[in-house]
Every structure is written in structure tokens, then in C-alpha cells.
Short mmCIF file of C-alpha atoms and ligand atoms in Angstrom, two decimals:
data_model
loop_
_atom_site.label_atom_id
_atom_site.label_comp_id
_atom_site.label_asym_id
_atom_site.label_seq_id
_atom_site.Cartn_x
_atom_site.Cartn_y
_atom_site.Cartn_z
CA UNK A 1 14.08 8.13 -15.92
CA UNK A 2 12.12 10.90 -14.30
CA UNK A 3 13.35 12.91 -11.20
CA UNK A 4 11.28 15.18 -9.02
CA UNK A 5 12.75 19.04 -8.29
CA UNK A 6 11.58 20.10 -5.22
CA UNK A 7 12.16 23.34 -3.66
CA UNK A 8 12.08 23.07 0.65
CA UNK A 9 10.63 25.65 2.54
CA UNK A 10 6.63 26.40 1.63
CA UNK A 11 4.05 25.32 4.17
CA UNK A 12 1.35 23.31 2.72
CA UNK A 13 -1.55 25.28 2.93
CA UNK A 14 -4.71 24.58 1.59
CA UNK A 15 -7.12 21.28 0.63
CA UNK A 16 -5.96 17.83 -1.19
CA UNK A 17 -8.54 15.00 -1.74
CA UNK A 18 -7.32 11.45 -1.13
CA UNK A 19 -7.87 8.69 -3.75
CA UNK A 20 -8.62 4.77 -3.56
CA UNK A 21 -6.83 2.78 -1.25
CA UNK A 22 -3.89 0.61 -2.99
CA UNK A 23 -3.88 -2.23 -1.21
CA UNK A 24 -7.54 -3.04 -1.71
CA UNK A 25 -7.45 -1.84 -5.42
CA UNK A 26 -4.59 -4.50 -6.04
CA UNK A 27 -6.62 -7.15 -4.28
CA UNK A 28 -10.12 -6.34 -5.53
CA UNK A 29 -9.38 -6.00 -9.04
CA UNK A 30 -8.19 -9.59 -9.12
CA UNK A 31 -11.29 -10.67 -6.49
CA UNK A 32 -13.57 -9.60 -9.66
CA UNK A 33 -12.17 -12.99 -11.46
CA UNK A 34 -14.58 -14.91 -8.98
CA UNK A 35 -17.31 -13.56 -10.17
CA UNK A 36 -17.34 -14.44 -13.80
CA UNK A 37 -19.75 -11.87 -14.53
CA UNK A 38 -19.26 -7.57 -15.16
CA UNK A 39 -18.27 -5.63 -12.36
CA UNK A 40 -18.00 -1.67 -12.20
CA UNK A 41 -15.05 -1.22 -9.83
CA UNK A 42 -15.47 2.71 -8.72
CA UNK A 43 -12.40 4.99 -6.82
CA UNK A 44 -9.80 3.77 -8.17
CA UNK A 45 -7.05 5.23 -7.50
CA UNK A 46 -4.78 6.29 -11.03
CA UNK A 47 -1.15 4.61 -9.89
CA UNK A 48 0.86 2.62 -11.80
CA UNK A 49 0.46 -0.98 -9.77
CA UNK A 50 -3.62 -0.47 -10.55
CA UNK A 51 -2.78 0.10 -14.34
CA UNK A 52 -0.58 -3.80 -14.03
CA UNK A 53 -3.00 -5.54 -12.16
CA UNK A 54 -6.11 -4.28 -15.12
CA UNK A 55 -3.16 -5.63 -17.48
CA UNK A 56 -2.96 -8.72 -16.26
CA UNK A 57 -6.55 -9.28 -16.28
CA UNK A 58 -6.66 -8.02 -19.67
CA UNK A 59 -3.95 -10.39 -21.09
CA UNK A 60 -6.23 -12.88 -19.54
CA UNK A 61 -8.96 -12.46 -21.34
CA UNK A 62 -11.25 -9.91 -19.29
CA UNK A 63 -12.55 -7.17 -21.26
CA UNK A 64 -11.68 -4.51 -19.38
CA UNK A 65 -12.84 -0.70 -19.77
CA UNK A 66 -12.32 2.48 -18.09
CA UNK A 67 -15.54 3.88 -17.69
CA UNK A 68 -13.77 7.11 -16.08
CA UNK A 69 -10.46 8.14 -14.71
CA UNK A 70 -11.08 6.16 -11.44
CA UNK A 71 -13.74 3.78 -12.35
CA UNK A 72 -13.29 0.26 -14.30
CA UNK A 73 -15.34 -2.13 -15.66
CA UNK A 74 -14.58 -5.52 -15.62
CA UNK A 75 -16.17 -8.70 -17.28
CA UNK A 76 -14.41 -11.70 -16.48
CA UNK A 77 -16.97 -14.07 -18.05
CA UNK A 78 -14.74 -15.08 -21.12
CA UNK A 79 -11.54 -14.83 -18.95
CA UNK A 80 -9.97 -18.17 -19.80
CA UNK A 81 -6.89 -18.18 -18.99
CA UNK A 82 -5.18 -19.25 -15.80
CA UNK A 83 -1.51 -18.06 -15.79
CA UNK A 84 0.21 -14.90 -14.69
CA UNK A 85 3.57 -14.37 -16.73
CA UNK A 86 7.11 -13.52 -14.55
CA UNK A 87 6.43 -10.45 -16.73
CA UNK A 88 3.62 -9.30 -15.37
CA UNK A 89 4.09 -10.84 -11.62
CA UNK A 90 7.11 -9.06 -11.36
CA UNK A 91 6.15 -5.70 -11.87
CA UNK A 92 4.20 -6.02 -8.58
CA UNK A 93 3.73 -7.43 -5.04
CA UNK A 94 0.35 -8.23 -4.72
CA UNK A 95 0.20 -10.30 -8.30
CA UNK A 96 -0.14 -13.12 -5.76
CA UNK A 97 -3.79 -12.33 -5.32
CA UNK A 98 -3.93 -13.84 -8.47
CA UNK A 99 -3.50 -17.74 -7.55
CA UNK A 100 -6.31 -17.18 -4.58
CA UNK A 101 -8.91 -15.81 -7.33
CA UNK A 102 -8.31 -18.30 -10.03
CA UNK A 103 -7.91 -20.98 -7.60
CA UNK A 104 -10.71 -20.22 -5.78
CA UNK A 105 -13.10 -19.86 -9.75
CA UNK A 106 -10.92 -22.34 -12.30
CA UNK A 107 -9.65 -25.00 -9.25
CA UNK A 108 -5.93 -23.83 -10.57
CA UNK A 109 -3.64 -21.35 -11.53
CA UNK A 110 0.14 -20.57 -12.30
CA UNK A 111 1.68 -16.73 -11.42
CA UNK A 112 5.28 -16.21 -11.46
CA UNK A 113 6.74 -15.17 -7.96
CA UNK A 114 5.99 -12.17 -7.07
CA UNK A 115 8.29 -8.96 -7.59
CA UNK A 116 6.92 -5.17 -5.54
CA UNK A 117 9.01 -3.18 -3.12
CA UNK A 118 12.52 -4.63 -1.68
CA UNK A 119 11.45 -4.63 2.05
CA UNK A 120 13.80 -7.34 3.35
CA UNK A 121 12.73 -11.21 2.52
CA UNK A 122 8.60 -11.76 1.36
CA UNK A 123 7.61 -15.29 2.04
CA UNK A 124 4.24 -17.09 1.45
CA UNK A 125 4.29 -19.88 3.05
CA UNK A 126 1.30 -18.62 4.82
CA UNK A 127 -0.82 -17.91 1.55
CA UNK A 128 0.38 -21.49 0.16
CA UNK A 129 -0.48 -22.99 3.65
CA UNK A 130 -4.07 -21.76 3.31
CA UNK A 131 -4.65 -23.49 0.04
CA UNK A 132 -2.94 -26.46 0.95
CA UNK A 133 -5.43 -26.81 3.90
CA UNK A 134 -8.29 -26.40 1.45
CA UNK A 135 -6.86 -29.23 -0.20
CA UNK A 136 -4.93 -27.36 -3.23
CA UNK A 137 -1.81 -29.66 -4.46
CA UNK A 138 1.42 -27.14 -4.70
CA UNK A 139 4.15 -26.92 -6.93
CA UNK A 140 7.01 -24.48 -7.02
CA UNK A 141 9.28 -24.57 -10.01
CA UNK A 142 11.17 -22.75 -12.12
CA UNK A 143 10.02 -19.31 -10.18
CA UNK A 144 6.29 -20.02 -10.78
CA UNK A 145 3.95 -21.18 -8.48
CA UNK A 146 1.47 -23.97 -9.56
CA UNK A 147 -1.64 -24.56 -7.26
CA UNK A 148 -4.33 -26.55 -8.21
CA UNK A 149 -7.10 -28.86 -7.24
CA UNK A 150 -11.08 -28.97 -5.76
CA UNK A 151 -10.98 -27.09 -2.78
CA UNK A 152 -13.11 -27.52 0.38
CA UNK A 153 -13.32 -25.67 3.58
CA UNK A 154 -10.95 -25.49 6.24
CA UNK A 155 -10.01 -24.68 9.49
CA UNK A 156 -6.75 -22.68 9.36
CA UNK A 157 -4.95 -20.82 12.01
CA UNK A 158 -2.06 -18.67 10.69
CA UNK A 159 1.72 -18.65 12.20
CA UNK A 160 1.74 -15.10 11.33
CA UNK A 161 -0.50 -12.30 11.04
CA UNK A 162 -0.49 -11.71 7.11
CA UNK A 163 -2.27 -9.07 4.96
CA UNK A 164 -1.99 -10.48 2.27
CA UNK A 165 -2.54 -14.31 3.06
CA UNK A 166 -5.80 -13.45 4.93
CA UNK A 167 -7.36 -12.05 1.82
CA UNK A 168 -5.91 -14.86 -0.55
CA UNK A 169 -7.22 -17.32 1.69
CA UNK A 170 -10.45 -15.38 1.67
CA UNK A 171 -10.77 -15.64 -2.25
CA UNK A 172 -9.86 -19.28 -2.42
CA UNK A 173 -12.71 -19.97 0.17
CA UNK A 174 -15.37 -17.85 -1.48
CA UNK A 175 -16.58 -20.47 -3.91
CA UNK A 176 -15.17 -23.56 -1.69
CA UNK A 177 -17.48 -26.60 -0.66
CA UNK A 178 -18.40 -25.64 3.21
CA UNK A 179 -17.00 -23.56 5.99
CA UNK A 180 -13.58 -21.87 6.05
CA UNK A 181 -12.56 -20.56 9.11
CA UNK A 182 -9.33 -18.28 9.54
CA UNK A 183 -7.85 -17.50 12.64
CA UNK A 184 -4.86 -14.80 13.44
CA UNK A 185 -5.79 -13.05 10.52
CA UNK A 186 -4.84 -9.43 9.98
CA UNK A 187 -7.63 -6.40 10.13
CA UNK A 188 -6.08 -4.07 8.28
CA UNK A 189 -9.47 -1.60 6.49
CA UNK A 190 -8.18 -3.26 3.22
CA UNK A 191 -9.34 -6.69 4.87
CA UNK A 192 -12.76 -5.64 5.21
CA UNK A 193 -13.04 -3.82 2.04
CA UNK A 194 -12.09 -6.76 0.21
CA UNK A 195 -14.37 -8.91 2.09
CA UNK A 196 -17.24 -6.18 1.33
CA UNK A 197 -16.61 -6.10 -2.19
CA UNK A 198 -16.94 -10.37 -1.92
CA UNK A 199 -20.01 -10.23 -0.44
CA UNK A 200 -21.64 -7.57 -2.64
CA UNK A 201 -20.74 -10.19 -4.85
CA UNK A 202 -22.72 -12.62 -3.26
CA UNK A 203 -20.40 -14.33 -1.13
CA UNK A 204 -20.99 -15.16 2.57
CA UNK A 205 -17.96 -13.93 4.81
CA UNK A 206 -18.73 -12.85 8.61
CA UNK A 207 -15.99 -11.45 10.96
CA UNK A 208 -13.68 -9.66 8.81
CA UNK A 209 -11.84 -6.78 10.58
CA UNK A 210 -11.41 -9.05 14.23
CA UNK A 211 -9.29 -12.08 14.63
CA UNK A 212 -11.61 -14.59 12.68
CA UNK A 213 -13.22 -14.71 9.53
CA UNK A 214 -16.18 -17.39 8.71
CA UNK A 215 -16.60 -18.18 5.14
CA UNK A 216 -19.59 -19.99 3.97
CA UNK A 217 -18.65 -21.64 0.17
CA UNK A 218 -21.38 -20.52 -2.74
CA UNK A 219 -21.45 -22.36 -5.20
CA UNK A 220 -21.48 -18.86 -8.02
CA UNK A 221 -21.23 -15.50 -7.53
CA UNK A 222 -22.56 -11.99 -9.57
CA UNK A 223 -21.20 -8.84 -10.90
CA UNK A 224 -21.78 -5.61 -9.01
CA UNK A 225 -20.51 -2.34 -8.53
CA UNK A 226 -18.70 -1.32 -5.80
CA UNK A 227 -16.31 1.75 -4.60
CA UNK A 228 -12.85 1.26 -2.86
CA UNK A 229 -11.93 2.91 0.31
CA UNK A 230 -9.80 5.88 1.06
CA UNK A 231 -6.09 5.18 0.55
CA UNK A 232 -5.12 5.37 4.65
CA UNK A 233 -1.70 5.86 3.84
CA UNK A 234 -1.93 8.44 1.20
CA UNK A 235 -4.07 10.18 3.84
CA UNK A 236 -0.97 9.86 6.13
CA UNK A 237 1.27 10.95 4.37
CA UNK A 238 -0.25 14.39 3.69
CA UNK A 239 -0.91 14.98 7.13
CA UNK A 240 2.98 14.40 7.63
CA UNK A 241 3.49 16.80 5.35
CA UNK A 242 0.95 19.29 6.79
CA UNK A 243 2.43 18.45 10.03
CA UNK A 244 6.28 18.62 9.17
CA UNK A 245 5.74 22.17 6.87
CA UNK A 246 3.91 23.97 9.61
CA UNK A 247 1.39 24.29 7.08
CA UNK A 248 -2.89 24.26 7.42
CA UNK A 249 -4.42 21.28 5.00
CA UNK A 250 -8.07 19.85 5.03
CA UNK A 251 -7.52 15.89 3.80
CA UNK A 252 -10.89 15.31 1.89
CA UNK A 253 -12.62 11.78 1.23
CA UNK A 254 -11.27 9.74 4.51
CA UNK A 255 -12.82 7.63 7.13
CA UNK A 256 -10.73 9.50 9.94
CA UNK A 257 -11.39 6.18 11.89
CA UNK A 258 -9.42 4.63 9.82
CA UNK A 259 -6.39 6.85 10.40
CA UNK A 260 -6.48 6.23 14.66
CA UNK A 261 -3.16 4.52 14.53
CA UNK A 262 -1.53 7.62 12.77
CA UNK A 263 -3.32 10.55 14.50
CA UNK A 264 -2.95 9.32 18.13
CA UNK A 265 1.53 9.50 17.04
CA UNK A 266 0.81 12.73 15.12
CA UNK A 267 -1.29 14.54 18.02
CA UNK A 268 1.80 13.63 20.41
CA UNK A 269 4.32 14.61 18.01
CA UNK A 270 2.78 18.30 18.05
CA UNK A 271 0.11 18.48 15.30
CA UNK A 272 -3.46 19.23 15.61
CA UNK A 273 -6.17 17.62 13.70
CA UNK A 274 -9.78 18.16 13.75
CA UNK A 275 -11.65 15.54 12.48
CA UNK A 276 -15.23 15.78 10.34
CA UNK A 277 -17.57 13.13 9.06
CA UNK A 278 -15.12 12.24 5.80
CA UNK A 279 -12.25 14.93 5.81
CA UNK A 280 -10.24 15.96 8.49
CA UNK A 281 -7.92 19.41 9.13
CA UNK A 282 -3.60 19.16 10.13
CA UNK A 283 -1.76 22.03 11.38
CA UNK A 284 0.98 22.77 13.99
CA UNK A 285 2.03 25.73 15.76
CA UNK A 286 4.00 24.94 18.14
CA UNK A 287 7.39 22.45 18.09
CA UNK A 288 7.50 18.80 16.33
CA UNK A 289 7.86 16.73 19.65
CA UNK A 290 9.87 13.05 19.91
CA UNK A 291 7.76 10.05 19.94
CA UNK A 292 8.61 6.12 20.06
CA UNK A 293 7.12 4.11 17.60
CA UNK A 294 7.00 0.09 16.63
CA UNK A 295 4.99 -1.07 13.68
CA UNK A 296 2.73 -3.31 14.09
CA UNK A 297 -0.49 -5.31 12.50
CA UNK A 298 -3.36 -2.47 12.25
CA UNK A 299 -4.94 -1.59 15.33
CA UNK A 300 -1.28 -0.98 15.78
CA UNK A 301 0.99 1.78 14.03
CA UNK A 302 1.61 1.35 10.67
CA UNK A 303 4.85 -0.11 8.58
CA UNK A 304 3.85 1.83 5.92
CA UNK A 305 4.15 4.80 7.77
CA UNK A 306 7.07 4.40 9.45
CA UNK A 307 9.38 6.25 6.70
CA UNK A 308 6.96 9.32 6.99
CA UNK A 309 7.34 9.36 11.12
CA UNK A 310 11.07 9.20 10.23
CA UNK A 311 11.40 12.43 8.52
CA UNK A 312 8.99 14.30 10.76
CA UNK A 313 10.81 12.96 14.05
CA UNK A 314 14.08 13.72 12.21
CA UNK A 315 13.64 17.56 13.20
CA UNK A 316 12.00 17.41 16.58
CA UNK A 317 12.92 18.87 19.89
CA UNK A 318 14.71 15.64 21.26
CA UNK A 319 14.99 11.83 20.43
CA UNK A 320 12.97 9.54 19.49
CA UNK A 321 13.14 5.61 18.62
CA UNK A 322 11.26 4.04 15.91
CA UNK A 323 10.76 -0.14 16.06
CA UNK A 324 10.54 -1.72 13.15
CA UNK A 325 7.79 -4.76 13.86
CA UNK A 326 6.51 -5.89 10.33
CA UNK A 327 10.20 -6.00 7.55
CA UNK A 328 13.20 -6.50 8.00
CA UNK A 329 14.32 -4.11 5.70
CA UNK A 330 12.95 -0.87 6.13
CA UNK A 331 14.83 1.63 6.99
CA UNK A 332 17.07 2.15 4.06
CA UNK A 333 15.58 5.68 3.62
CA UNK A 334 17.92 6.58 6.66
CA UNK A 335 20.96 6.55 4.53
CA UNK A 336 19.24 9.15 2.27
CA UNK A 337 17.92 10.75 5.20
CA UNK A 338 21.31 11.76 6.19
CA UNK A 339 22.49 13.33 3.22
CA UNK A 340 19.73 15.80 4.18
CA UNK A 341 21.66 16.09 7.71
CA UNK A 342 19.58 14.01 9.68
CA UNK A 343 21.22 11.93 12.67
CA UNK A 344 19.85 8.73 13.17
CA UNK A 345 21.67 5.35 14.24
CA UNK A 346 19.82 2.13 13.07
CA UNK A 347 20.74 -1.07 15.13
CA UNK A 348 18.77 -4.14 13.78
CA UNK A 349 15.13 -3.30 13.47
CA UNK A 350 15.79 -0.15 15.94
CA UNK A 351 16.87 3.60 14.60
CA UNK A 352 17.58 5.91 17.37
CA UNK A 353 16.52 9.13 15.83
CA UNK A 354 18.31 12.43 17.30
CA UNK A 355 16.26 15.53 16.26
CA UNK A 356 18.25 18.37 14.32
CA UNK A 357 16.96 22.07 13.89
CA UNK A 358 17.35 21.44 10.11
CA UNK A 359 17.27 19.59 6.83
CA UNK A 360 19.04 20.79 3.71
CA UNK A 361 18.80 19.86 0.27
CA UNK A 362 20.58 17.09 -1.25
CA UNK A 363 20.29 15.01 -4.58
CA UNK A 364 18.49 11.59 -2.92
CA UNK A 365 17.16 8.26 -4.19
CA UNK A 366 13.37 6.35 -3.87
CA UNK A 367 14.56 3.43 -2.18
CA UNK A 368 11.09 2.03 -1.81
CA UNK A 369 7.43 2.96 -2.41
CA UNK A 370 6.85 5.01 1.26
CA UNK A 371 10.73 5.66 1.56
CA UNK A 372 10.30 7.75 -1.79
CA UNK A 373 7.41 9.40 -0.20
CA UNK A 374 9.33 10.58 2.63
CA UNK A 375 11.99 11.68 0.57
CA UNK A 376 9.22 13.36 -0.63
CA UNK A 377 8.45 15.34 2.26
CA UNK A 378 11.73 15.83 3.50
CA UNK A 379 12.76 17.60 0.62
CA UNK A 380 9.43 19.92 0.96
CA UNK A 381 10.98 20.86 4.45
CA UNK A 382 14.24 21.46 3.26
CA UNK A 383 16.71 24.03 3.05
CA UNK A 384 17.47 24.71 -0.96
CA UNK A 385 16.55 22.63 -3.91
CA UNK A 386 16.58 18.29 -4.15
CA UNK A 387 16.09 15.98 -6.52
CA UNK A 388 14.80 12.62 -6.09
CA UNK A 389 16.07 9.70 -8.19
CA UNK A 390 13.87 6.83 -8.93
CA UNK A 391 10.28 7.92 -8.76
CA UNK A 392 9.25 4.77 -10.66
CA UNK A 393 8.63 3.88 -6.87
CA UNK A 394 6.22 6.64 -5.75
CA UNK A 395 4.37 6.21 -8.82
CA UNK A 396 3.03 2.42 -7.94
CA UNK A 397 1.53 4.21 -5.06
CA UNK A 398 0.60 8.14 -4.94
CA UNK A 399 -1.77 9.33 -7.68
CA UNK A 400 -1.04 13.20 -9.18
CA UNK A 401 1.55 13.69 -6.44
CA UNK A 402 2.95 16.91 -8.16
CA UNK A 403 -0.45 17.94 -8.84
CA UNK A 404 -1.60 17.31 -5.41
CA UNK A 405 1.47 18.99 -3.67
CA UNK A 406 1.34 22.12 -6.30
CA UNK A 407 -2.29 22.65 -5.59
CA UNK A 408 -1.00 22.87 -1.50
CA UNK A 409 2.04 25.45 -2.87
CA UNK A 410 4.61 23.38 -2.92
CA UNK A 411 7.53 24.24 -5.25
CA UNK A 412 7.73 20.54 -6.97
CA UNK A 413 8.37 19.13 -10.46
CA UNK A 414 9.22 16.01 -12.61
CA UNK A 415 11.90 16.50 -14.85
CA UNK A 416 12.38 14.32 -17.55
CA UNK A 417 16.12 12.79 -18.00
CA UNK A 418 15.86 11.17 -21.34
CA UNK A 419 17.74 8.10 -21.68
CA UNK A 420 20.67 9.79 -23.76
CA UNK A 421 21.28 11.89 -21.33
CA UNK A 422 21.48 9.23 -18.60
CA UNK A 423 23.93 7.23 -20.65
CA UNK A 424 25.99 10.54 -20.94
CA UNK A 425 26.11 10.86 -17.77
CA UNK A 426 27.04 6.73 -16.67
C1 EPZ B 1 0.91 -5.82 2.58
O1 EPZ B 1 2.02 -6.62 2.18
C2 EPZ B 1 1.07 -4.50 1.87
N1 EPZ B 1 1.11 -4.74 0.44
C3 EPZ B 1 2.34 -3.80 2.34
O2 EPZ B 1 2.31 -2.49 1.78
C4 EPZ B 1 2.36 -3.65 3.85
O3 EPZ B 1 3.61 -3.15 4.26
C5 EPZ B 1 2.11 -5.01 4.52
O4 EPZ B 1 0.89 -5.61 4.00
C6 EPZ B 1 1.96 -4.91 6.03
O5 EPZ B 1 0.92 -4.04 6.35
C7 EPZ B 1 -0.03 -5.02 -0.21
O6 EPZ B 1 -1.12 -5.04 0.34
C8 EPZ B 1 0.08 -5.24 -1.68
P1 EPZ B 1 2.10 -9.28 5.07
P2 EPZ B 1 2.00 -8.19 2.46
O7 EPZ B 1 1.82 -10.57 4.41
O8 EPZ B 1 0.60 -8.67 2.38
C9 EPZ B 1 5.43 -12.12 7.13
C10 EPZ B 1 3.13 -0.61 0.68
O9 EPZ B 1 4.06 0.18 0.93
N2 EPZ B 1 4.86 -13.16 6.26
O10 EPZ B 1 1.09 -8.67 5.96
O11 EPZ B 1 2.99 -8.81 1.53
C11 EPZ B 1 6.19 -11.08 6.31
O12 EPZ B 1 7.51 -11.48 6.08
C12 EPZ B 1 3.32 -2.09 0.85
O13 EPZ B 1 2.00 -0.24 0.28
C13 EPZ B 1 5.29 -14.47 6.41
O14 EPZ B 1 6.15 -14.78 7.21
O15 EPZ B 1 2.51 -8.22 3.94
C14 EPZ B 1 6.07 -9.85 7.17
O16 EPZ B 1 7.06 -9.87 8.17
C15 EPZ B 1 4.72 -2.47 1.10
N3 EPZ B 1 4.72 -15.43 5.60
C16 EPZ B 1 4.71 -10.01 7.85
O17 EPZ B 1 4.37 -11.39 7.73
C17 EPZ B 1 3.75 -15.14 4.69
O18 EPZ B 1 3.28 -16.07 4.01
C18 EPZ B 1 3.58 -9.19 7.27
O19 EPZ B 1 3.48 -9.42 5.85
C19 EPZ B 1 3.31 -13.82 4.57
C20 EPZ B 1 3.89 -12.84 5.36
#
């Protein structure tokens, strides 16, 4: 029942260091199942959906140790069982990396559909359609998902371009009998990370990061240590906030390639950025200009950006329109947008988004993961003092966000509301 306080108006000035990239940590940590061996996972990042997924493979029966804050160590040789509880599955999206892994080492496994942000409706008939190809028999019942059987390689060509079916598909395959090819498959950084991490493993995947991905089955694979990417999105969303407070902040430990998609929009929205072998610098000086934006599959602009770009284009010099490519759902940050004053009309997938000079403070809710994020910033830009309800979100995603934001003068804290209080108060 934590809130944030944040105080608008302080430029961030100064340097933050980006952590582990999320959504490869929630998909590699599960990947180390195939191995049945130890392996040192290293940059971490310390959010709350990292801490469920080492759960899970701890009720499993991994032995699982924190070597450091960012670094785990995982041996999955006694791991036995092959079940992920609603529980569990429910406390995060990307629990569905589970049935790939143990599919792909035991031949079957059981999780509980999956639970994570409320984007609009989160089908997998793409993941299951993968398996099924490889020759997995599926069961849905009772809001768990049985898969099981010998699997053997495939040729599958996806309806739609997935994240996260791609990389299931690419852990049931690993440890398959012959060649899996995967067509229409996303190339999000996460992709290849995950198919790095596979390979370091000893598994034989070619071609992740264009359309198609070539699996050759092995028959085992070993332990090994291996470090996670920069979080592209955490990146992001400090150079937003570098951007949107006028402010001067080197982002440390990123692969600035890997953030194209977001500096091309941010360069034409009015910010400068100097990019360096692994850090790059955002200011502004002049005004925050309008842009259009539609999400899309990476090359392409980010979903999980979109909230960010919201705020920011929320107080340029004109209008802007943001298209909404990947969910359905994802613009319900708008409505807390506009108790901040901003003027934006959604239609559909489409917000028309009519720059005003100014934000002001108002109490606000994390409706979502990014949209708490932006709530985030737009409170840091502010007029006055906001609180922000629900932070349970931003946790699953942003590690030491107060500390972070402190260390670049911001005027931010949590504030404990104990539960007595909060019953007072219904
Ligand atoms: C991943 O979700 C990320 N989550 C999301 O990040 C991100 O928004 C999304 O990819 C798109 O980049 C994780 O990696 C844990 P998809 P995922 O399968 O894999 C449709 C965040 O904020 N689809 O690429 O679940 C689907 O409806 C989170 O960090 C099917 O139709 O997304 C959507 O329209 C939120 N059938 C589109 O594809 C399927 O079987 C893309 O979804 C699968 C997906």
C-alpha cells in the first residue's frame, strides 16, 4: 500500500546507470531449466517480477542463490518438478516461459494462465501453436495449461509477430529431435539475448534478431554464466525524463543501438543525445516539439514506450497523434493524464494529443507497469506535489526508482500507507 510523493519542477541533472533488461531476465531465468546443470545468471536487474520468476524455480526444486545483488546462481539439476501454481503464474506475465523450458527438458509441464499487466486481451494461441507443431498434445482446463509429449522439429510460420511465442518456441526446440525453423518471429534485443544465453549453453540457434530463426535439437545442454542486457526501456524512460525536465543526464551501461527506435522520436521531439560506446548524454534547450507515433514490432517504435511519449508530447508546442499498433488497451494512463491537465482525445487505438504549456499536480493511479512510469515523470514535470497510487506496478519493472531519480535531484518519495489506515480511509 505504498504511494510515491513527488514534488514537479527539478530538472534531472546528473548520471543514472541502467540495470538488466526485464524481459530477458523473465525469460532467461526460466531458459536455465534446460540446462539441468548450475548457471551464474549476472545483471540482473532487482524488480519484483525477477524475485517471482527465482520463486518459482525455487518451489521447483532449483537451488537457487544470490551470489550478489544482481547476480544468481541457479542449479536446476535436482529440479523435479513440472508444474507452475495459479499462485505463482499469476503474479506475472511471462510465467508462460515456463511450459517452453520444461517442455522443451521434462517432455511436459502444467503453469496456470498467466496473470502480468492488464493491456487489453493476451492470447497464446501462437506459443501453444508452436508446440503443437513440434508435436506437444494440449490441454486447457480448469485455468491451467497442460502440454506434453516428445517433441521434434518443425517448420512453423507465425500469424503474428509475438515476443513472447518466438522465445517459447525457441526453448521447446532447443533440446528437440532435428531442425526447427520459425518464421515471422519478433527481433526485439530480448530475442537475441535469450537466444545468446541458449547457445552459451550449448544450444545451436542461427538467425535470431531477423525474420527466421534455425534451431538445430541437442540432445543436452551445460551450465554457464552469462550477463543480461541493458533494460532498453528503463533506458527510455530516463531519457524522457531528461528530455521532458529540461534537465542534462548521462544514461550509463546501454547499447545506444539498441535504443534507435526511441532516439530517432526523441531527437525530433527536441532533445539532444550524444551517444558513446555504452552510455549516452539527454538534454534539451529549446521547445518539446509534436511528433506522430505507432507502435510497432522492434525495428519499429516501441509499445512499451508509448505511455512515456505520451507525457512528453502532452506539453509540446502543437499536436501530435500517437497509434497504438501492439494492445488494445493501452492508453488508460490518459485518463490520469488529464487530471494533470493534459488534453488528449483517444478514438480506438488513436489519441490525438493537443500540447498544453503545463501540467499540475494531482493525486493519480499506476494503471499499468509503463503507465505508472509515466505517471512517474509527469509528476516530476509538474506544477506542485502528486501522489501516485499503486506502485505495486512500477515495482515489477524499475529497480531503485526513488534512488535513481533522488540521485538526478528529483524531489520523490514512497510513503508507506499501512493497511489501517487504508481501511480508515475506505
Ligand atoms: C512482451 O509481451 C513484453 N512482456 C511486453 O512488455 C511488451 O509490451 C510486448 O512483448 C510487446 O513488445 C514480456 O516480455 C514479459 P507479444 P508478450 O506476444 O510477449 C498478439 C512491459 O511493459 N499475440 O509480443 O506477451 C498480442 O495480443 C510488458 O514490459 C497473439 O495474438 O507480447 C499482441 O497484440 C507489457 N497471440 C501482439 O501479439 C499470441 O499467442 C504482441 O504480443 C501472442 C501474442
Amino acid at each position: 500500500m505504498d504511494k510515491f510523493v513527488i514534488r514537479g519542477g527539478n530538472p534531472l541533472v546528473g548520471e543514472v546507470s541502467i540495470g538488466g533488461a526485464k524481459n530477458a531476465a523473465v525469460a532467461i531465468l526460466p531458459a536455465s531449466i534446460l540446462a539441468g546443470d548450475t548457471c551464474v545468471i549476472e545483471n540482473l536487474p532487482s524488480i519484483s517480477d525477477v524475485a517471482a520468476s527465482a520463486r518459482i524455480l525455487s518451489d521447483m526444486g532449483a537451488a537457487v542463490k544470490m551470489l550478489n545483488r544482481s547476480t544468481l546462481e541457479i542449479d536446476t539439476a535436482h529440479l523435479t518438478d513440472t508444474s507452475v501454481s495459479n499462485d505463482m503464474s499469476r503474479q506475472m506475465r511471462a510465467s508462460y516461459y515456463f511450459l517452453g523450458a520444461l517442455l522443451g527438458r521434462f517432455g511436459k509441464a502444467s503453469v496456470a494462465m498467466p496473470g502480468g499487466c492488464d493491456l487489453g486481451p493476451r492470447p497464446i494461441d501462437q506459443h501453444l501453436k508452436a508446440f503443437a507443431a513440434m508435436g506437444a498434445e494440449i490441454d486447457v482446463r480448469s485455468g491451467m495449461i497442460h502440454v506434453a509429449g516428445k517433441l521434434t522439429g518443425a517448420h512453423i510460420f507465425f500469424d503474428t509477430v509475438s515476443v513472447g511465442a518466438t522465445i517459447n518456441a525457441m526453448l521447446a526446440a532447443v533440446r528437440a529431435e532435428g531442425q526447427t525453423v520459425l518464421e515471422n518471429v519478433a527481433k526485439e534485443p530480448h530475442i537475441v539475448d535469450v537466444a545468446n544465453f541458449l547457445n552459451t549453453m550449448g544450444a545451436d540457434i542461427r538467425g535470431a534478431g531477423t525474420d527466421a530463426i534455425k534451431i538445430r535439437g541437442v540432445k543436452e545442454l551445460h551450465g554457464c554464466t552469462y550477463a543480461i542486457i541493458p533494460d532498453q526501456i528503463e533506458a527510455g524512460t530516463y531519457m524522457v525524463g531528461a528530455a521532458l525536465t529540461g534537465g542534462n543526464v548521462l544514461i550509463k551501461n546501454v547499447i545506444p543501438k539498441h535504443l534507435e527506435p526511441i532516439t530517432a522520436k526523441l531527437e525530433r521531439a527536441g532533445a539532444i543525445i550524444e551517444e558513446y560506446d555504452d552510455s549516452m548524454r539527454v538534454y534539451r534547450t529549446g521547445d518539446i516539439l509534436p511528433v506522430n507515433i505507432k507502435t510497432m514490432p522492434h525495428p519499429g517504435f516501441p509499445t512499451d514506450m508509448q505511455s512515456l511519449m505520451g507525457v512528453l508530447l502532452s506539453v509540446a508546442k502543437g499536436t501530435s497523434i500517437i497509434t497504438e499498433g501492439i494492445w488494445e488497451n493501452r492508453f488508460r494512463y490518459v485518463d490520469e493524464l488529464r487530471r494533470m491537465g493534459a488534453n488528449i482525445q483517444v478514438e480506438g487505438r488513436t489519441a490525438v494529443v493537443e500540447g498544453v504549456p503545463e501540467l499540475s499536480a494531482a493525486p493519480v493511479r499506476a494503471t499499468d507497469l509503463r503507465a505508472g512510469a509515466a505517471m512517474v515523470m509527469a509528476a516530476l514535470y509538474a506544477h506542485g506535489e502528486s501522489e501516485i497510487e499503486d506502485i505495486g506496478h512500477i515495482k515489477r519493472g524499475y529497480e531503485d526508482i526513488v534512488q535513481k531519480l533522488r540521485s538526478l535531484n528529483a524531489d520523490i518519495r514512497c510513503v508507506h500507507v499501512p493497511e489501517t489506515v487504508m481501511r480508515e480511509a475506505l
